[in-house]
Short mmCIF file of C-alpha atoms in Angstrom, two decimals:
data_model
loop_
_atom_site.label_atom_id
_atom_site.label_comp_id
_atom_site.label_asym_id
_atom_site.label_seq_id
_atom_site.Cartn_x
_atom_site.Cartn_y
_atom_site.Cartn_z
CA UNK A 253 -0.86 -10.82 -28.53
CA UNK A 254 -1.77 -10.96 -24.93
CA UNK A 255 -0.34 -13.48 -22.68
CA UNK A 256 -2.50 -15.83 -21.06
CA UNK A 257 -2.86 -15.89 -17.08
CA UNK A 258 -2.01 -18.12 -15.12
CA UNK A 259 -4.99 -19.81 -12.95
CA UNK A 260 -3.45 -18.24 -9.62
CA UNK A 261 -3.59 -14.81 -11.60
CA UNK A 262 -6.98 -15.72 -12.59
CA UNK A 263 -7.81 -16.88 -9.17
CA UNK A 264 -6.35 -13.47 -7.52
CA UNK A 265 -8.03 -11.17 -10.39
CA UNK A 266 -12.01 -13.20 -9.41
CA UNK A 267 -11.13 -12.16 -5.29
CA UNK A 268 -10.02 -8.78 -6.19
CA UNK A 269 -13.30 -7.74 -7.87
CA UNK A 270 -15.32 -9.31 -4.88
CA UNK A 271 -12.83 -7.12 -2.90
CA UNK A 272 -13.16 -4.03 -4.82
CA UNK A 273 -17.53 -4.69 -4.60
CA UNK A 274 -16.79 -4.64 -1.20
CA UNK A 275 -14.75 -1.70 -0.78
CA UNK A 276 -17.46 0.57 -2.52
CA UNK A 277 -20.24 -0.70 -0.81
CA UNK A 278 -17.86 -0.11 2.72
CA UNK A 279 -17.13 3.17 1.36
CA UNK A 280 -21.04 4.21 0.94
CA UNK A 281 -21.65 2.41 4.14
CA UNK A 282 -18.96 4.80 5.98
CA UNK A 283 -20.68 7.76 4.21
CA UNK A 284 -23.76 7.49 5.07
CA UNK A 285 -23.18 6.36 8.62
CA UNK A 286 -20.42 9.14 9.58
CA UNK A 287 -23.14 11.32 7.75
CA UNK A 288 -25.52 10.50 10.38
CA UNK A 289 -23.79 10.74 13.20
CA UNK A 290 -22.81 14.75 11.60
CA UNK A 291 -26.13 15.32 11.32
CA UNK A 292 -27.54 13.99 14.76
CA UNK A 293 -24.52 15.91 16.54
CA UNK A 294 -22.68 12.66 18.27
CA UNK A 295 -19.37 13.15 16.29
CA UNK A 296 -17.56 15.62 14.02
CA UNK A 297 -15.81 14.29 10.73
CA UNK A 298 -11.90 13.52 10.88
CA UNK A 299 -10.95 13.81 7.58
CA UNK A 300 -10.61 17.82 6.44
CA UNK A 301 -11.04 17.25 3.39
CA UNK A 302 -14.39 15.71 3.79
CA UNK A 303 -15.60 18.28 6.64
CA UNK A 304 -17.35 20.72 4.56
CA UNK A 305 -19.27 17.85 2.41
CA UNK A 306 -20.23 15.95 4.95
CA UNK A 307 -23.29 17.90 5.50
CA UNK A 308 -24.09 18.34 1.87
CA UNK A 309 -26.74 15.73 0.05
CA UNK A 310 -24.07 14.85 -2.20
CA UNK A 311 -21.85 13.95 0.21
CA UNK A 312 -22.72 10.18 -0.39
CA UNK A 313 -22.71 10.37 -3.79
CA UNK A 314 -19.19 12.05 -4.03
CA UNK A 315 -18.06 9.39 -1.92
CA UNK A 316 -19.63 6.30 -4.04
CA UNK A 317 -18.12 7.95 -7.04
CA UNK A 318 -14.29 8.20 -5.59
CA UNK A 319 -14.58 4.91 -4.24
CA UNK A 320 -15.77 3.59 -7.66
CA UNK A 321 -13.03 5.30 -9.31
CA UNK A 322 -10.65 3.91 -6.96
CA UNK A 323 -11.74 0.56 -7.92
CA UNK A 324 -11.50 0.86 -11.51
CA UNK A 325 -8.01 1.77 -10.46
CA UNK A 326 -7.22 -1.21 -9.12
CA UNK A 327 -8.87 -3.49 -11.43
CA UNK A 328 -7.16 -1.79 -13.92
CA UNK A 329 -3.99 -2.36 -12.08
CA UNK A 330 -5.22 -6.18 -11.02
CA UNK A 331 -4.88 -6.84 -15.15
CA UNK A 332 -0.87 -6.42 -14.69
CA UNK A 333 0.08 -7.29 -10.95
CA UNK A 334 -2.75 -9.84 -10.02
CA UNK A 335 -1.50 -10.79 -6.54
CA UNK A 336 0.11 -7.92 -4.86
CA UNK A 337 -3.07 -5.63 -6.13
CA UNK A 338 -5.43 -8.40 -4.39
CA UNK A 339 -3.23 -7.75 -0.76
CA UNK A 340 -3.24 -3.93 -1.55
CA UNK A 341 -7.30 -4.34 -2.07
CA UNK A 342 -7.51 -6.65 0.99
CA UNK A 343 -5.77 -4.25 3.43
CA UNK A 344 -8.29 -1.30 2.32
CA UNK A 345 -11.10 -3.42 2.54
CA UNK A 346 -9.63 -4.24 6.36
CA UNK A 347 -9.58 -0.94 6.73
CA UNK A 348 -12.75 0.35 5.68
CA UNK A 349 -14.18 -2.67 7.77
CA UNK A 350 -12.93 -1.10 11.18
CA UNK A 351 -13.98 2.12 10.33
CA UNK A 352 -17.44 1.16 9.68
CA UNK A 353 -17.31 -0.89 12.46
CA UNK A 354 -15.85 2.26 14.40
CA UNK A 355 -18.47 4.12 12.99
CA UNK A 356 -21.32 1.65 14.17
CA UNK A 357 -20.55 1.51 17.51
CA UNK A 358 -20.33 5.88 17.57
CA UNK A 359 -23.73 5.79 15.84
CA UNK A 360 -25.45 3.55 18.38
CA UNK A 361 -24.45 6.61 20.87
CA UNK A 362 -27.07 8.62 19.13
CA UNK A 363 -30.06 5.83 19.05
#
C-alpha cells in the first residue's frame, strides 16, 4: 500500500514539476544561444565535454534530451524526498537562469 502525502509533499511535488519544465526549457534555451554565439565567432564553449557538439545540428537536441532525462530523475526522486528535491531543482534552475542570462548579454555582442 502506498502512503498518502502529505499536502506540503503534495505542494512541493506541483513546484518541482513547474521547476523541472523550467529547467529543460533553460537548458534548450542555453543550447541554442551558446550555439549561436559558436557559430557567429563571439565566444568559445566552456564545458569540454560539450566543445566538439556544439557545432553539430544535434547539439540542441542532445542537450533537450539530457536535460529531460535529468528531470525524470528528479521527479522520480521528488516521489520519495518531496522537499529537499524541490531546493535541489530550485538551485539548478538558479543556475541555468544566470547562465542564460550570461549567455544573453555575450550574444547581444554579436547583433
Amino acid at each position: 500500500m502506498t502512503p498518502v502525502a502529505s499536502p506540503a509533499d503534495q505542494q512541493a511535488r506541483r513546484q518541482t514539476r513547474i521547476l523541472l519544465v523550467a529547467l529543460v526549457l533553460l537548458n534548450v534555451a542555453d543550447a541554442v544561444i551558446s550555439q549561436f554565439i559558436v557559430q557567429s565567432g563571439v565566444g568559445t564553449e566552456g564545458n569540454l565535454l560539450l566543445s566538439y557538439w556544439i557545432t553539430r545540428r544535434e547539439f540542441v537536441l542532445i542537450k533537450a534530451g539530457a536535460s529531460a532525462l535529468a528531470a525524470i530523475l528528479l521527479w522520480d526522486l521528488s516521489r520519495r524526498a518531496p522537499r529537499p528535491t524541490l531546493v535541489i531543482t530550485a538551485v539548478i534552475v538558479a543556475f541555468y537562469i544566470i547562465i542564460v542570462f550570461w549567455n544573453i548579454l555575450v550574444a547581444s555582442r554579436a547583433v
